[in-house]
Short mmCIF file of C-alpha atoms in Angstrom, two decimals:
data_model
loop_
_atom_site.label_atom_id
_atom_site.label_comp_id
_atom_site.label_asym_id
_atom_site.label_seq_id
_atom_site.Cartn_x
_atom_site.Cartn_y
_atom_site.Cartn_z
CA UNK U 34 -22.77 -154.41 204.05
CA UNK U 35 -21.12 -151.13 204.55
CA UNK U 36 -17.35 -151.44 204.14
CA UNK U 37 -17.45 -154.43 201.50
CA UNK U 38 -14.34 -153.92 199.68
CA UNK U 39 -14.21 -156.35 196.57
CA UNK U 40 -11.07 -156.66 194.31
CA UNK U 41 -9.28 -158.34 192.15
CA UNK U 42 -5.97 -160.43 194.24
CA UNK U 43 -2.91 -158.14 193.54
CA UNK U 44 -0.42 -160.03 194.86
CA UNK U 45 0.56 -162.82 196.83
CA UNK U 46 -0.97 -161.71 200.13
CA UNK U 47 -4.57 -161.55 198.47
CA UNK U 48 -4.11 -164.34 196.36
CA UNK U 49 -3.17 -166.89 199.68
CA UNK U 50 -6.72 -164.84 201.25
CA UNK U 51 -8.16 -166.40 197.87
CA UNK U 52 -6.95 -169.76 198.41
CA UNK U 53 -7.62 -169.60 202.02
CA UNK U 54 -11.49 -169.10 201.24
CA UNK U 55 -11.31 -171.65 198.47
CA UNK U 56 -9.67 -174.81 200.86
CA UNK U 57 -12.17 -173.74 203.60
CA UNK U 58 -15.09 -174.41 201.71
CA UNK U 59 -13.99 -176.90 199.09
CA UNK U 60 -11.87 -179.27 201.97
CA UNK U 61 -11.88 -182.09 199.54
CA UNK U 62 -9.97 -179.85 196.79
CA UNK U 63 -7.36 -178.55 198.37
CA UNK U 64 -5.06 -175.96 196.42
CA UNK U 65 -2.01 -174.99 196.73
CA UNK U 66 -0.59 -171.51 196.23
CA UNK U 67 0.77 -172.31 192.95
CA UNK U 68 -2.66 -173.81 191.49
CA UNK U 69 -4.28 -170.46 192.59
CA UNK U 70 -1.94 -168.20 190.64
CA UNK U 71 -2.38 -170.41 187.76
CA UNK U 72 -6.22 -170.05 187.79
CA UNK U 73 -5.89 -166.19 188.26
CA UNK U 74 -4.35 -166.53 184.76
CA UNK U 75 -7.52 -168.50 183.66
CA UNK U 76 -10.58 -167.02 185.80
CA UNK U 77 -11.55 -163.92 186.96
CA UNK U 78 -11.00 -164.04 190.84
CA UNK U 79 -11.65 -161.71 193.24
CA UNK U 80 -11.63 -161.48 196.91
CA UNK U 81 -14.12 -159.94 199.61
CA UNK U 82 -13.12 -157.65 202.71
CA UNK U 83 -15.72 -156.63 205.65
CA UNK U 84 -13.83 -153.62 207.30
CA UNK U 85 -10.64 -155.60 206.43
CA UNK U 86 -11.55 -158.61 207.55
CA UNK U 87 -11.69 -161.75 205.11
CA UNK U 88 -14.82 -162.41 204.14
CA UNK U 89 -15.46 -164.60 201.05
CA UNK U 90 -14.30 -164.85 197.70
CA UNK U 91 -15.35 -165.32 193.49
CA UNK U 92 -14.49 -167.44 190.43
CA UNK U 93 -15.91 -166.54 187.15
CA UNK U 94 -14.75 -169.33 184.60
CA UNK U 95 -14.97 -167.63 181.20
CA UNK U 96 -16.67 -169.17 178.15
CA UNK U 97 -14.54 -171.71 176.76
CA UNK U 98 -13.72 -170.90 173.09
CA UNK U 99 -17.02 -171.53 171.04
CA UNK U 100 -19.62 -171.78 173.79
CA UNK U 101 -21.72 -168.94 175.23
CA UNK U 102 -21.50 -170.95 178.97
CA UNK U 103 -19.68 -169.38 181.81
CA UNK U 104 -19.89 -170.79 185.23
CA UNK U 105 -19.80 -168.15 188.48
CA UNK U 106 -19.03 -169.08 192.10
CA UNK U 107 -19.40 -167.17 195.46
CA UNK U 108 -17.76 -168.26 198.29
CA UNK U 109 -18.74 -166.66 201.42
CA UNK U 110 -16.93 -168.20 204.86
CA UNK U 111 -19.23 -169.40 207.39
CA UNK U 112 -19.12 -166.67 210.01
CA UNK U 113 -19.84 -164.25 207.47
CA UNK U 114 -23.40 -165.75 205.56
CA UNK U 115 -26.24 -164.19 206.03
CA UNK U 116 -25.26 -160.90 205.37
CA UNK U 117 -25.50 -159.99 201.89
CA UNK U 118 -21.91 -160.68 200.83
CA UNK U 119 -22.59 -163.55 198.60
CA UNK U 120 -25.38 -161.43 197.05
CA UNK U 121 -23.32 -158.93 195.86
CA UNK U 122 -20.16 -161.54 195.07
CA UNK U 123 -22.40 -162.98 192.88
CA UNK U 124 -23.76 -160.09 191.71
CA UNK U 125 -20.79 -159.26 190.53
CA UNK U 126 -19.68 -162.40 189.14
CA UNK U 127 -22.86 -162.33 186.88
CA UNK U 128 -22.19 -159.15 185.80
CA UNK U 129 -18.49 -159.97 184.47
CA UNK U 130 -19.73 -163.31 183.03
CA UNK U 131 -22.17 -161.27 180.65
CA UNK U 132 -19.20 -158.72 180.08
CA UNK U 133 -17.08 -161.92 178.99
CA UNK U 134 -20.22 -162.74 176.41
CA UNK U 135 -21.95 -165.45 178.68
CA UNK U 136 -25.88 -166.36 177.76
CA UNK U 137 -25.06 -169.32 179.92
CA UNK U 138 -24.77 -169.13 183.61
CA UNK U 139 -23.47 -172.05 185.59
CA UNK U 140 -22.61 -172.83 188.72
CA UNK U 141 -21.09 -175.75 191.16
CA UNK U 142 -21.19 -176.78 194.60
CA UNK U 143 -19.86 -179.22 196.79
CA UNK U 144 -22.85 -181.35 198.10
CA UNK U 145 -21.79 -180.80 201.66
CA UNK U 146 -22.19 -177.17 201.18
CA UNK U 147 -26.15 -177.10 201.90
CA UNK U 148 -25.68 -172.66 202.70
CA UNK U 149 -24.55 -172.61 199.16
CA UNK U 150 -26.61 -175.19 197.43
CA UNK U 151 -29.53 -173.13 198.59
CA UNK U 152 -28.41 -169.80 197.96
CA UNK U 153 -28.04 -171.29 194.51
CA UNK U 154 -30.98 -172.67 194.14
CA UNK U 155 -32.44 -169.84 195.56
CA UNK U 156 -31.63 -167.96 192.83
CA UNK U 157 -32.56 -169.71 189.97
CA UNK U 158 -30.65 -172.50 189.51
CA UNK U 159 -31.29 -176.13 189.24
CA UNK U 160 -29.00 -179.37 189.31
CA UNK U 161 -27.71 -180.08 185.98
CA UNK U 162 -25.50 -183.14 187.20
CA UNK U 163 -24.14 -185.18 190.65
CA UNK U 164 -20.96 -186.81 190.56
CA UNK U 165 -17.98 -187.96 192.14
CA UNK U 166 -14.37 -187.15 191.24
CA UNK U 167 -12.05 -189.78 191.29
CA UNK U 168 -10.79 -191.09 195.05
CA UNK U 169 -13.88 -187.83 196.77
CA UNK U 170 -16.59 -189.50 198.50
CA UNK U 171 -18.59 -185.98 198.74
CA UNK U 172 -20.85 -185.18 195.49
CA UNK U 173 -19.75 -182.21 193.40
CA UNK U 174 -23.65 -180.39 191.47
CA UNK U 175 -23.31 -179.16 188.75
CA UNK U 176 -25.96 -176.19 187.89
CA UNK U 177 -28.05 -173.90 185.33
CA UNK U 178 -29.44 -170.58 185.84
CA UNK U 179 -32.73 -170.89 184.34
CA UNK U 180 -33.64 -167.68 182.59
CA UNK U 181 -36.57 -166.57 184.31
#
């Protein structure tokens, strides 16, 4: 993992790497560059470089005023699992969730994303909830980090 450079997306340039990530793994959510910047105003995103290549990328939703719940996703591009960049994107997004007041860790995956449905489950979490969004025909999961 030597060479991991995570950061924040300063720009337009880092913020299209963002979305690039994002529309790879989530195909049936598309967004555009213009949806990104307005979650960068919402979420703490960040993006992941393996000696400047594009690796993966983070979301950390923030509690919503008067819960303790945040919800944390790592994104890690296909060619790239396996190698402990979604451990330490997650890592990561943990840590800022508790800096942000979280006692509530969720997460969600696209069904068709079996890599990251395990890796979730594989640490810690189980399925809260299975549903479709209107006009997808692939299940989004919902899920809790159980305290251990």
């Amino acid at each position: 993992m030597s060479d991991l450079r995570i950061q924040q997306p300063d720009g337009d340039a880092a913020l299209k790497d963002w979305q690039h990530v994002h529309n790879v793994i989530i195909p049936t959510y598309l967004l555009s560059l213009e949806e990104v910047r307005e979650r960068a105003q919402r979420h703490h995103l960040e993006v992941a470089y393996a000696g400047g290549e594009l690796v993966g990328c983070s979301t950390v939703r923030p509690p919503a005023e008067g819960t303790l719940t945040a919800t944390v996703i790592a994104r890690v591009l296909e060619g790239h699992r396996g190698q402990g960049f979604g451990e330490e994107l997650y890592a990561r997004g943990i840590g800022r969730a508790r800096e942000l007041g979280a006692e509530v860790i969720e997460t969600v995956v696209l069904s068709s994303n079996e890599d990251g449905l395990r890796f979730a489950l594989r640490h810690g979490f189980v399925e809260t909830e299975r549903y479709l969004l209107p006009g997808d025909s692939i299940p989004w999961i919902d899920l809790r980090l159980v305290p251990s």
